[in-house]
Amino acid sequence: MKKRILLIYFISIFILNAGEVDHFLAWKVYLKDASILVNQYFNREITKTLNQLPDNCSCETASSEILKSFGVVLNSPLEKWIKSNNKIEKFPNKKSENNNLFKKSIYWKDSNPTIEKSQMISLKIMLDEIININGIYIGVDKITHFTGSGYLYYKRYLSAIKKGDSHKVSMEKAIDLGIIGEKNILGRYASGVFSFADLEAN
């Protein structure tokens, strides 16, 4: 059963981690606070999900369904909505930014023209947007971590509780799930980076 849970986690989160952000590029960039718009979206989705559930469903079921409704995969409805919403300022704006900006990224490595051309294409795909949530500049991918990975963490927690583990132990098992992922193909193994930011967002 543990192997099955881990497999589901790895497959799901591997799909989630397609983008990386470069906060240094956005160091002096001003972005309008998007928290009101994002909160409105969350509240709409939560209300919509709750209205579809039976009145006698458990709090655990309701919580799981709410988290699941935001999507557990790459380009979830939540991510698509943020990226397509022109009222939410994002950086970098991939439609208007020129190549010189991407050459300033921490991910850029000077090389020969052929490699640099491939690197530019890769960066434009890989570099995820940053938005401003109540003064905190956060990668759009971190919001999906919060909902998608959060859903998987919560399912792991509930599974442990059902088996009789204490609240503390169940929490630790859920957190361990993320740590295992970051140590392997979801983090250090794939990119060389053990991301505490991803774990915090989870």
Tab-separated table of C-alpha atoms in Angstrom:
chain	number	residue	atom	x	y	z
A	1	MET	CA	0.000	0.000	0.000
A	2	LYS	CA	2.882	2.368	0.839
A	3	LYS	CA	4.458	1.722	-2.542
A	4	ARG	CA	1.160	2.462	-4.264
A	5	ILE	CA	0.786	5.782	-2.427
A	6	LEU	CA	4.351	6.760	-3.283
A	7	LEU	CA	3.873	5.834	-6.928
A	8	ILE	CA	0.742	7.969	-7.186
A	9	TYR	CA	2.583	10.810	-5.484
A	10	PHE	CA	5.624	10.605	-7.759
A	11	ILE	CA	3.578	10.457	-10.945
A	12	SER	CA	1.315	13.303	-9.933
A	13	ILE	CA	3.960	15.665	-8.624
A	14	PHE	CA	6.419	14.928	-11.412
A	15	ILE	CA	3.793	16.420	-13.711
A	16	LEU	CA	3.437	19.408	-11.390
A	17	ASN	CA	7.093	20.394	-11.379
A	18	ALA	CA	7.530	21.434	-14.990
A	19	GLY	CA	8.414	25.081	-14.278
A	20	GLU	CA	10.995	26.925	-12.213
A	21	VAL	CA	11.051	30.601	-11.278
A	22	ASP	CA	13.877	33.125	-11.114
A	23	HIS	CA	13.130	35.580	-8.302
A	24	PHE	CA	16.361	37.468	-8.947
A	25	LEU	CA	15.048	38.552	-12.341
A	26	ALA	CA	11.993	40.009	-10.619
A	27	TRP	CA	14.036	41.726	-7.886
A	28	LYS	CA	13.121	45.330	-8.865
A	29	VAL	CA	9.965	44.588	-10.834
A	30	TYR	CA	6.672	45.966	-9.534
A	31	LEU	CA	3.651	43.701	-9.877
A	32	LYS	CA	0.116	44.661	-8.885
A	33	ASP	CA	-1.234	42.687	-5.931
A	34	ALA	CA	-3.352	39.814	-7.265
A	35	SER	CA	-4.542	38.494	-3.897
A	36	ILE	CA	-8.112	39.798	-4.229
A	37	LEU	CA	-8.607	38.158	-7.628
A	38	VAL	CA	-7.010	34.880	-6.525
A	39	ASN	CA	-9.049	34.825	-3.304
A	40	GLN	CA	-12.230	35.390	-5.299
A	41	TYR	CA	-11.344	32.439	-7.526
A	42	PHE	CA	-10.682	30.207	-4.519
A	43	ASN	CA	-13.938	31.222	-2.863
A	44	ARG	CA	-15.928	30.552	-6.047
A	45	GLU	CA	-14.409	27.092	-6.469
A	46	ILE	CA	-14.878	26.198	-2.806
A	47	THR	CA	-18.529	27.277	-2.901
A	48	LYS	CA	-19.096	25.419	-6.165
A	49	THR	CA	-17.597	22.195	-4.780
A	50	LEU	CA	-19.506	22.426	-1.500
A	51	ASN	CA	-22.789	22.899	-3.366
A	52	GLN	CA	-22.163	19.630	-5.209
A	53	LEU	CA	-21.576	17.612	-2.034
A	54	PRO	CA	-24.297	15.967	0.062
A	55	ASP	CA	-25.231	17.760	3.273
A	56	ASN	CA	-24.128	14.824	5.397
A	57	CYS	CA	-20.631	14.393	3.937
A	58	SER	CA	-17.724	14.465	6.382
A	59	CYS	CA	-15.368	17.403	6.810
A	60	GLU	CA	-12.532	15.155	5.595
A	61	THR	CA	-14.392	14.349	2.370
A	62	ALA	CA	-15.287	17.990	1.817
A	63	SER	CA	-11.666	19.085	2.344
A	64	SER	CA	-10.364	16.454	-0.066
A	65	GLU	CA	-12.889	17.341	-2.752
A	66	ILE	CA	-12.135	21.045	-2.426
A	67	LEU	CA	-8.390	20.519	-2.828
A	68	LYS	CA	-8.922	18.085	-5.708
A	69	SER	CA	-11.161	20.566	-7.526
A	70	PHE	CA	-8.228	22.925	-8.041
A	71	GLY	CA	-6.366	20.248	-9.986
A	72	VAL	CA	-3.466	17.912	-9.216
A	73	VAL	CA	-1.721	18.004	-12.599
A	74	LEU	CA	0.308	20.361	-14.768
A	75	ASN	CA	-1.714	23.243	-16.200
A	76	SER	CA	-4.507	22.714	-13.732
A	77	PRO	CA	-7.615	24.878	-14.127
A	78	LEU	CA	-6.226	27.160	-11.406
A	79	GLU	CA	-2.895	27.650	-13.199
A	80	LYS	CA	-4.563	28.146	-16.565
A	81	TRP	CA	-6.875	30.742	-15.079
A	82	ILE	CA	-3.992	32.715	-13.550
A	83	LYS	CA	-1.893	32.577	-16.708
A	84	SER	CA	-4.747	33.594	-18.990
A	85	ASN	CA	-6.168	36.318	-16.749
A	86	ASN	CA	-5.015	39.678	-18.131
A	87	LYS	CA	-5.969	41.398	-14.861
A	88	ILE	CA	-3.213	39.502	-13.041
A	89	GLU	CA	0.227	40.952	-13.672
A	90	LYS	CA	2.880	38.301	-14.214
A	91	PHE	CA	6.630	38.311	-14.651
A	92	PRO	CA	8.218	37.515	-16.946
A	93	ASN	CA	5.636	38.344	-19.583
A	94	LYS	CA	6.674	35.755	-22.133
A	95	LYS	CA	4.674	37.457	-24.869
A	96	SER	CA	6.631	40.711	-24.669
A	97	GLU	CA	9.997	40.013	-23.018
A	98	ASN	CA	13.028	39.909	-25.298
A	99	ASN	CA	15.903	37.465	-25.265
A	100	ASN	CA	18.203	39.814	-23.340
A	101	LEU	CA	16.083	39.393	-20.219
A	102	PHE	CA	16.390	35.617	-20.266
A	103	LYS	CA	20.170	35.929	-20.695
A	104	LYS	CA	20.228	37.611	-17.256
A	105	SER	CA	18.593	34.598	-15.626
A	106	ILE	CA	20.448	32.545	-13.026
A	107	TYR	CA	19.739	29.552	-15.273
A	108	TRP	CA	21.572	31.056	-18.281
A	109	LYS	CA	25.035	29.769	-19.165
A	110	ASP	CA	27.119	31.477	-21.852
A	111	SER	CA	28.100	29.052	-24.577
A	112	ASN	CA	28.393	28.716	-28.330
A	113	PRO	CA	25.522	30.043	-30.530
A	114	THR	CA	23.989	26.620	-31.159
A	115	ILE	CA	23.783	25.704	-27.494
A	116	GLU	CA	22.597	29.194	-26.547
A	117	LYS	CA	19.775	28.969	-29.090
A	118	SER	CA	18.590	25.682	-27.591
A	119	GLN	CA	19.027	27.112	-24.106
A	120	MET	CA	16.861	30.125	-24.968
A	121	ILE	CA	14.042	27.902	-26.225
A	122	SER	CA	14.302	25.771	-23.087
A	123	LEU	CA	14.307	28.808	-20.775
A	124	LYS	CA	11.224	30.310	-22.368
A	125	ILE	CA	9.397	27.057	-21.724
A	126	MET	CA	10.856	26.297	-18.290
A	127	LEU	CA	10.816	29.726	-16.652
A	128	ASP	CA	7.509	30.055	-14.846
A	129	GLU	CA	5.708	33.293	-14.072
A	130	ILE	CA	5.776	35.127	-10.759
A	131	ILE	CA	2.786	36.960	-9.301
A	132	ASN	CA	2.286	39.221	-6.294
A	133	ILE	CA	0.119	37.829	-3.489
A	134	ASN	CA	-0.285	40.417	-0.739
A	135	GLY	CA	3.267	41.672	-1.156
A	136	ILE	CA	4.840	38.238	-1.541
A	137	TYR	CA	6.251	37.443	-4.973
A	138	ILE	CA	5.459	33.800	-5.587
A	139	GLY	CA	5.782	31.460	-8.542
A	140	VAL	CA	2.493	30.348	-10.059
A	141	ASP	CA	3.715	26.766	-9.640
A	142	LYS	CA	3.809	27.205	-5.853
A	143	ILE	CA	0.041	27.769	-5.798
A	144	THR	CA	-0.424	24.433	-7.534
A	145	HIS	CA	1.925	22.884	-4.981
A	146	PHE	CA	-0.348	24.271	-2.286
A	147	THR	CA	-3.477	22.718	-3.772
A	148	GLY	CA	-2.249	19.684	-5.742
A	149	SER	CA	0.528	18.482	-3.462
A	150	GLY	CA	-1.581	19.555	-0.518
A	151	TYR	CA	-4.290	17.182	-1.680
A	152	LEU	CA	-1.840	14.269	-1.820
A	153	TYR	CA	-0.411	15.181	1.580
A	154	TYR	CA	-3.904	15.300	3.034
A	155	LYS	CA	-4.808	11.903	1.577
A	156	ARG	CA	-1.624	10.462	3.089
A	157	TYR	CA	-2.484	12.042	6.432
A	158	LEU	CA	-6.028	10.643	6.408
A	159	SER	CA	-4.723	7.205	5.444
A	160	ALA	CA	-2.399	7.191	8.467
A	161	ILE	CA	-5.152	8.417	10.787
A	162	LYS	CA	-7.435	5.646	9.530
A	163	LYS	CA	-4.780	3.089	10.452
A	164	GLY	CA	-4.698	4.391	14.008
A	165	ASP	CA	-1.658	6.654	13.921
A	166	SER	CA	-1.670	9.777	16.083
A	167	HIS	CA	-2.147	13.239	14.614
A	168	LYS	CA	1.566	13.987	15.001
A	169	VAL	CA	2.711	10.747	13.384
A	170	SER	CA	0.212	11.143	10.540
A	171	MET	CA	1.476	14.677	9.882
A	172	GLU	CA	5.059	13.429	9.832
A	173	LYS	CA	4.165	10.694	7.335
A	174	ALA	CA	2.576	13.242	5.031
A	175	ILE	CA	5.632	15.500	5.253
A	176	ASP	CA	7.959	12.526	4.712
A	177	LEU	CA	6.154	11.889	1.442
A	178	GLY	CA	7.299	15.280	0.148
A	179	ILE	CA	10.834	14.878	1.465
A	180	ILE	CA	11.211	11.517	-0.290
A	181	GLY	CA	10.053	13.127	-3.525
A	182	GLU	CA	12.472	16.061	-3.226
A	183	LYS	CA	15.369	13.698	-2.564
A	184	ASN	CA	14.613	11.740	-5.725
A	185	ILE	CA	13.209	12.388	-9.207
A	186	LEU	CA	11.090	15.339	-8.106
A	187	GLY	CA	13.976	17.399	-6.833
A	188	ARG	CA	17.617	16.670	-6.180
A	189	TYR	CA	17.881	13.732	-8.585
A	190	ALA	CA	16.329	15.630	-11.496
A	191	SER	CA	17.642	19.182	-11.000
A	192	GLY	CA	20.351	18.887	-8.375
A	193	VAL	CA	18.264	21.031	-6.021
A	194	PHE	CA	16.473	19.994	-2.846
A	195	SER	CA	13.718	22.620	-2.817
A	196	PHE	CA	12.585	23.671	0.637
A	197	ALA	CA	10.343	26.210	-1.119
A	198	ASP	CA	8.430	23.396	-2.820
A	199	LEU	CA	8.106	21.539	0.474
A	200	GLU	CA	6.870	24.679	2.224
A	201	ALA	CA	4.297	25.249	-0.518
A	202	ASN	CA	3.195	21.608	-0.255
